[in-house]
Amino acid sequence: MDFRLTFLGTGAGYPTPARTVTALAVERGRDLFLLDCGEGALRAMQAAGVGYGRLRAVFFSHFHADHCLGLPGLLQTLQLMGRQRRLDVYGPPGTRDFLHRAVNLAPFAPGFCTIAHELEPGSEVALGGLTVSCAWMDHTAPVLGYRLQEPDRPGPLDAARAAALGVPEGPAMGRRKAGEAVTTPDGRTVGPEELVGPPRRGRSAVFSSDTRPCADLTELARGAGLLVHDSTFTEAHRDRATETGHSTAAQAAVTAREAGVAALSLWHFSQRYRGPETHLAEARALFTPTEAAGDGMTRDVPSPAPELS
Ligand SMILES: [Zn+2]
Ligand SMILES: [Zn+2]
């Protein structure tokens, strides 16, 4: 099943022609989720061919303007399109109030149902086969980071080993795959562990929004396939990052390494930089599988890195 991200906005603070502000589309199967919804998110979805009629839920990290001002316009457009399906909006405390204001901002309030859900660490949301969990980040306002996790799947069947042990083809194989023991024609019991490899870990993607490096984010990202991390500054402006509640690209790389993720995407670049080349070089020196996200860029969520033994 597809599990794909499209970076809609990768800039910090305010939109420019090169980068609009924070928003990320997550498509898995037929579901679409948004992580933050900065100004320009709707237009970016149109440009990238992301079918926003399928939008199921929006997750907000916090309500600084560069993360949320796209919602009122998106709601109006969904209304014009005749949406009837409800829209769930998740975020930290304050989400209910923000959604109420967004819904009532313009004269034509959406006719479809919108439901606000205020989360805190420990909350888990089951949506479209994914489990969404969250943790507090370390910023100048309360910010939630999110992990979207697929369930683990049963390990692959070793057909050759099954044949060697005399397990017949057909329904008995199906039961064994479901984790049950089966009895061979000569009366031996064969347990599932003898024939199935270890479970295949589900894919997962973790999104820090605005944050300084913090232990809760490292834990949230533990073993994930992909970490999308605040990369507002380069090392030349590390003090500024600390002051304003953000990270440098190198700090993002250290978190990725410590969390044991398979890959790192940098985003939320300060508009003061012409391009992300320095961010990328500083991060790759510490964590090789790093990319600098750009507006419109798409990537599949990779499988998790093998567990360290
Ligand atoms: Zn921001
Ligand atoms: Zn912020």
Coordinates of C-alpha atoms and ligand atoms in Angstrom, one line a residue:
M1 CA 0.0 0.0 0.0
D2 CA 1.3 3.5 -0.8
F3 CA 2.5 5.5 2.1
R4 CA 3.7 8.7 0.6
L5 CA 4.5 12.3 1.7
T6 CA 4.2 15.4 -0.3
F7 CA 5.9 18.5 1.1
L8 CA 3.5 21.3 0.4
G9 CA 5.4 24.0 2.2
T10 CA 8.9 23.8 3.6
G11 CA 9.7 27.4 4.7
A12 CA 9.6 29.1 8.1
G13 CA 7.9 32.3 9.0
Y14 CA 6.4 33.7 5.8
P15 CA 5.9 32.5 2.2
T16 CA 8.2 33.5 -0.6
P17 CA 8.1 32.5 -4.3
A18 CA 10.7 29.7 -3.5
R19 CA 9.1 28.2 -0.5
T20 CA 5.7 28.6 1.1
V21 CA 5.2 27.9 4.8
T22 CA 4.8 24.6 6.7
A23 CA 2.4 21.9 5.4
L24 CA 2.8 18.3 4.6
A25 CA 0.4 15.9 2.9
V26 CA 0.4 12.2 3.9
E27 CA -1.3 9.7 1.6
R28 CA -1.8 6.1 2.7
G29 CA -4.0 4.0 0.5
R30 CA -7.1 6.1 -0.2
D31 CA -6.7 8.4 2.9
L32 CA -5.2 11.8 2.9
F33 CA -4.0 13.6 6.1
L34 CA -2.4 17.0 6.5
L35 CA 0.3 17.8 9.0
D36 CA 0.0 21.5 9.6
C37 CA -1.7 23.7 7.1
G38 CA 0.2 26.9 6.4
E39 CA -0.8 29.5 3.9
G40 CA -0.6 28.2 0.4
A41 CA -1.2 24.5 1.3
L42 CA -4.3 24.2 -0.9
R43 CA -2.6 25.6 -4.0
A44 CA 0.4 23.4 -3.3
M45 CA -1.9 20.3 -3.2
Q46 CA -3.4 21.3 -6.5
A47 CA 0.1 21.8 -8.1
A48 CA 1.3 18.4 -6.8
G49 CA -1.9 16.6 -7.9
V50 CA -2.9 15.6 -4.3
G51 CA -6.6 15.0 -4.4
Y52 CA -7.8 17.0 -1.4
G53 CA -11.4 15.7 -1.7
R54 CA -10.0 12.7 0.1
L55 CA -8.8 14.7 3.1
R56 CA -9.7 12.8 6.2
A57 CA -8.0 14.8 9.0
V58 CA -5.7 17.7 9.7
F59 CA -3.1 17.5 12.5
F60 CA -1.8 20.8 13.9
S61 CA 1.5 21.0 15.7
H62 CA 0.7 24.5 17.1
F63 CA -1.0 27.7 16.0
H64 CA 1.9 30.0 15.1
A65 CA 0.8 31.7 11.8
D66 CA 3.2 29.8 9.5
H67 CA 1.6 26.5 10.5
C68 CA -2.1 27.2 10.4
L69 CA -3.3 30.1 8.2
G70 CA -4.1 27.8 5.3
L71 CA -7.1 26.2 7.1
P72 CA -9.7 28.9 6.7
G73 CA -9.2 29.0 2.9
L74 CA -9.1 25.2 2.7
L75 CA -12.5 24.9 4.5
Q76 CA -14.1 27.5 2.2
T77 CA -12.9 25.6 -0.9
L78 CA -14.1 22.2 0.5
Q79 CA -17.4 23.9 1.0
L80 CA -17.5 25.2 -2.6
M81 CA -16.7 21.6 -3.8
G82 CA -19.8 20.4 -1.9
R83 CA -18.0 18.4 0.7
Q84 CA -20.4 16.4 3.0
R85 CA -18.0 14.1 4.7
R86 CA -16.9 15.3 8.2
L87 CA -13.4 16.6 8.8
D88 CA -11.4 15.8 11.9
V89 CA -8.9 18.4 13.2
Y90 CA -6.4 17.3 15.8
G91 CA -3.9 19.4 17.8
P92 CA -2.8 20.6 21.2
P93 CA -5.1 22.4 23.6
G94 CA -6.4 25.5 21.7
T95 CA -7.4 23.5 18.7
R96 CA -11.2 23.8 19.5
D97 CA -10.9 27.5 19.7
F98 CA -8.8 27.8 16.5
L99 CA -11.2 25.6 14.5
H100 CA -14.2 27.6 15.7
R101 CA -12.6 30.8 14.5
A102 CA -11.5 29.3 11.2
V103 CA -15.0 27.9 10.5
N104 CA -16.6 31.3 11.2
L105 CA -14.1 33.6 9.7
A106 CA -15.9 34.2 6.4
P107 CA -19.7 34.7 5.8
F108 CA -20.3 31.2 4.5
A109 CA -19.4 28.7 7.2
P110 CA -18.8 25.2 5.9
G111 CA -22.0 23.0 5.8
F112 CA -20.0 19.9 6.6
C113 CA -19.2 18.7 10.1
T114 CA -15.8 19.7 11.6
I115 CA -14.7 18.1 14.8
A116 CA -11.8 19.3 17.0
H117 CA -9.8 16.9 19.0
E118 CA -7.4 18.2 21.6
L119 CA -4.5 15.8 22.2
E120 CA -1.7 15.5 24.7
P121 CA 1.1 13.0 25.0
G122 CA -0.4 9.5 25.7
S123 CA -3.3 10.2 23.4
E124 CA -3.4 7.7 20.5
V125 CA -5.6 8.1 17.4
A126 CA -6.5 5.1 15.2
L127 CA -7.2 6.4 11.7
G128 CA -7.3 4.5 8.4
G129 CA -5.1 1.6 9.7
L130 CA -2.5 4.0 11.2
T131 CA -1.9 4.7 14.9
V132 CA -1.0 8.4 15.5
S133 CA 0.8 9.2 18.7
C134 CA 2.3 12.5 19.8
A135 CA 4.9 14.1 22.2
W136 CA 5.6 17.6 23.4
M137 CA 8.4 19.4 21.5
D138 CA 10.5 22.2 22.9
H139 CA 9.5 25.5 21.4
T140 CA 8.3 29.0 22.5
A141 CA 4.7 27.7 22.6
P142 CA 3.2 24.2 23.3
V143 CA 4.0 22.1 20.2
L144 CA 3.1 18.5 19.4
G145 CA 5.2 16.3 17.3
Y146 CA 3.5 13.3 15.7
R147 CA 4.3 9.7 14.8
L148 CA 2.2 7.9 12.2
Q149 CA 2.7 4.2 12.6
E150 CA 1.5 1.2 10.5
P151 CA 0.9 -2.0 12.4
D152 CA 3.5 -4.8 12.2
R153 CA 2.7 -7.5 9.7
P154 CA 3.2 -11.3 10.1
G155 CA 6.6 -12.5 8.9
P156 CA 7.1 -14.2 5.6
L157 CA 6.2 -17.9 5.2
D158 CA 9.1 -20.2 4.6
A159 CA 7.4 -22.5 2.1
A160 CA 10.5 -24.7 1.6
R161 CA 10.8 -25.3 5.3
A162 CA 7.1 -26.0 5.6
A163 CA 7.4 -28.7 2.8
A164 CA 10.5 -30.2 4.5
L165 CA 8.5 -30.5 7.8
G166 CA 5.6 -32.1 6.0
V167 CA 3.1 -29.3 6.6
P168 CA 0.5 -29.7 3.8
E169 CA -0.4 -26.9 1.5
G170 CA -3.8 -25.3 1.7
P171 CA -5.8 -24.4 4.8
A172 CA -3.2 -25.8 7.3
M173 CA -0.7 -23.3 5.8
G174 CA -3.2 -20.5 6.2
R175 CA -3.7 -21.4 9.9
R176 CA 0.0 -21.5 10.5
K177 CA 0.4 -18.1 8.9
A178 CA -2.3 -16.8 11.2
G179 CA -0.1 -17.9 14.1
E180 CA -1.6 -21.2 15.0
A181 CA 0.1 -24.5 15.4
V182 CA -0.8 -27.2 12.9
T183 CA -0.6 -31.0 13.0
T184 CA 1.2 -32.8 10.1
P185 CA -0.3 -36.0 8.6
D186 CA 2.1 -38.0 10.7
G187 CA 0.9 -36.5 13.9
R188 CA 3.6 -33.9 14.7
T189 CA 2.7 -30.5 15.9
V190 CA 4.5 -27.7 14.1
G191 CA 4.4 -24.3 15.9
P192 CA 4.2 -21.0 13.9
E193 CA 7.6 -19.9 15.0
E194 CA 9.2 -22.8 13.1
L195 CA 7.9 -21.6 9.8
V196 CA 7.4 -17.9 9.9
G197 CA 10.1 -15.3 9.9
P198 CA 10.0 -12.5 12.5
P199 CA 7.2 -10.0 12.1
R200 CA 7.8 -7.3 9.5
R201 CA 7.8 -3.9 11.3
G202 CA 5.3 -1.4 10.0
R203 CA 6.4 1.7 8.3
S204 CA 6.3 4.9 10.3
A205 CA 7.0 8.6 9.8
V206 CA 7.6 11.2 12.5
F207 CA 7.1 14.9 12.2
S208 CA 8.7 17.4 14.5
S209 CA 7.3 20.8 13.9
D210 CA 9.1 23.8 15.5
T211 CA 11.5 22.5 18.1
R212 CA 14.8 22.6 19.8
P213 CA 16.5 19.2 20.1
C214 CA 14.6 17.3 22.8
A215 CA 14.6 13.8 24.4
D216 CA 10.9 13.3 23.9
L217 CA 11.3 13.8 20.1
T218 CA 14.2 11.3 20.0
E219 CA 11.9 8.8 21.8
L220 CA 9.0 9.5 19.5
A221 CA 11.2 8.9 16.5
R222 CA 12.8 5.7 17.8
G223 CA 13.4 3.3 15.0
A224 CA 11.1 5.2 12.5
G225 CA 11.5 4.9 8.8
L226 CA 11.5 8.7 8.3
L227 CA 12.0 11.7 10.5
V228 CA 10.9 15.1 9.2
H229 CA 12.7 17.6 11.4
D230 CA 12.9 21.4 12.0
S231 CA 16.0 22.7 10.2
T232 CA 15.4 26.4 10.5
F233 CA 19.1 27.4 10.8
T234 CA 22.6 26.4 9.9
E235 CA 25.4 26.1 12.5
A236 CA 26.4 29.7 11.9
H237 CA 23.1 30.7 13.6
R238 CA 23.0 28.0 16.3
D239 CA 22.4 30.6 19.1
R240 CA 19.5 32.1 17.2
A241 CA 18.0 28.6 16.9
T242 CA 18.2 28.1 20.7
E243 CA 16.8 31.6 21.3
T244 CA 13.8 31.1 19.0
G245 CA 13.0 27.5 19.9
H246 CA 14.3 25.9 16.7
S247 CA 17.0 23.5 15.5
T248 CA 20.0 23.6 13.2
A249 CA 20.3 21.0 10.5
A250 CA 23.2 19.4 12.4
Q251 CA 21.1 19.1 15.5
A252 CA 18.4 17.4 13.4
A253 CA 21.0 15.0 12.2
V254 CA 22.1 14.1 15.7
T255 CA 18.5 13.4 16.7
A256 CA 18.0 11.2 13.6
R257 CA 21.2 9.3 14.5
E258 CA 20.3 8.8 18.1
A259 CA 16.8 7.7 17.3
G260 CA 18.0 5.2 14.8
V261 CA 15.7 6.3 12.0
A262 CA 16.3 5.1 8.4
A263 CA 16.1 8.5 6.8
L264 CA 15.9 12.2 7.6
S265 CA 14.1 15.0 5.8
L266 CA 14.9 18.6 6.7
W267 CA 12.2 21.2 6.5
H268 CA 11.1 24.6 8.0
F269 CA 14.1 26.5 6.5
S270 CA 14.4 30.1 7.5
Q271 CA 13.8 32.4 4.5
R272 CA 17.1 34.2 5.1
Y273 CA 18.9 31.4 3.2
R274 CA 19.0 31.3 -0.5
G275 CA 19.1 27.5 -0.6
P276 CA 19.5 24.5 1.7
E277 CA 23.0 23.5 0.5
T278 CA 24.8 24.4 3.8
H279 CA 22.1 22.8 5.9
L280 CA 22.4 19.6 3.9
A281 CA 26.2 19.5 4.0
E282 CA 26.2 20.0 7.8
A283 CA 23.6 17.4 8.4
R284 CA 25.0 14.8 6.0
A285 CA 28.4 15.0 7.8
L286 CA 26.6 13.5 10.8
F287 CA 23.8 11.4 9.2
T288 CA 24.3 10.4 5.6
P289 CA 20.7 9.5 4.6
T290 CA 19.5 13.1 4.9
E291 CA 17.6 15.1 2.3
A292 CA 16.5 18.7 2.2
A293 CA 12.8 18.9 1.5
G294 CA 11.5 21.3 -1.1
D295 CA 8.0 22.5 -1.9
G296 CA 6.3 19.9 -4.1
M297 CA 8.8 17.1 -3.3
T298 CA 7.3 13.7 -2.9
R299 CA 8.8 10.7 -1.1
D300 CA 7.6 7.2 0.0
V301 CA 8.0 6.4 3.7
P302 CA 10.8 3.8 3.8
S303 CA 10.8 0.6 5.8
P304 CA 12.3 1.0 9.3
A305 CA 16.0 0.5 9.7
P306 CA 16.9 -3.0 10.9
E307 CA 16.9 -3.2 14.7
L308 CA 20.3 -3.0 16.4
S309 CA 21.1 -6.1 18.3
Ligands
ZN1 ZN 7.3 27.7 12.3
ZN2 ZN 6.4 28.1 16.0

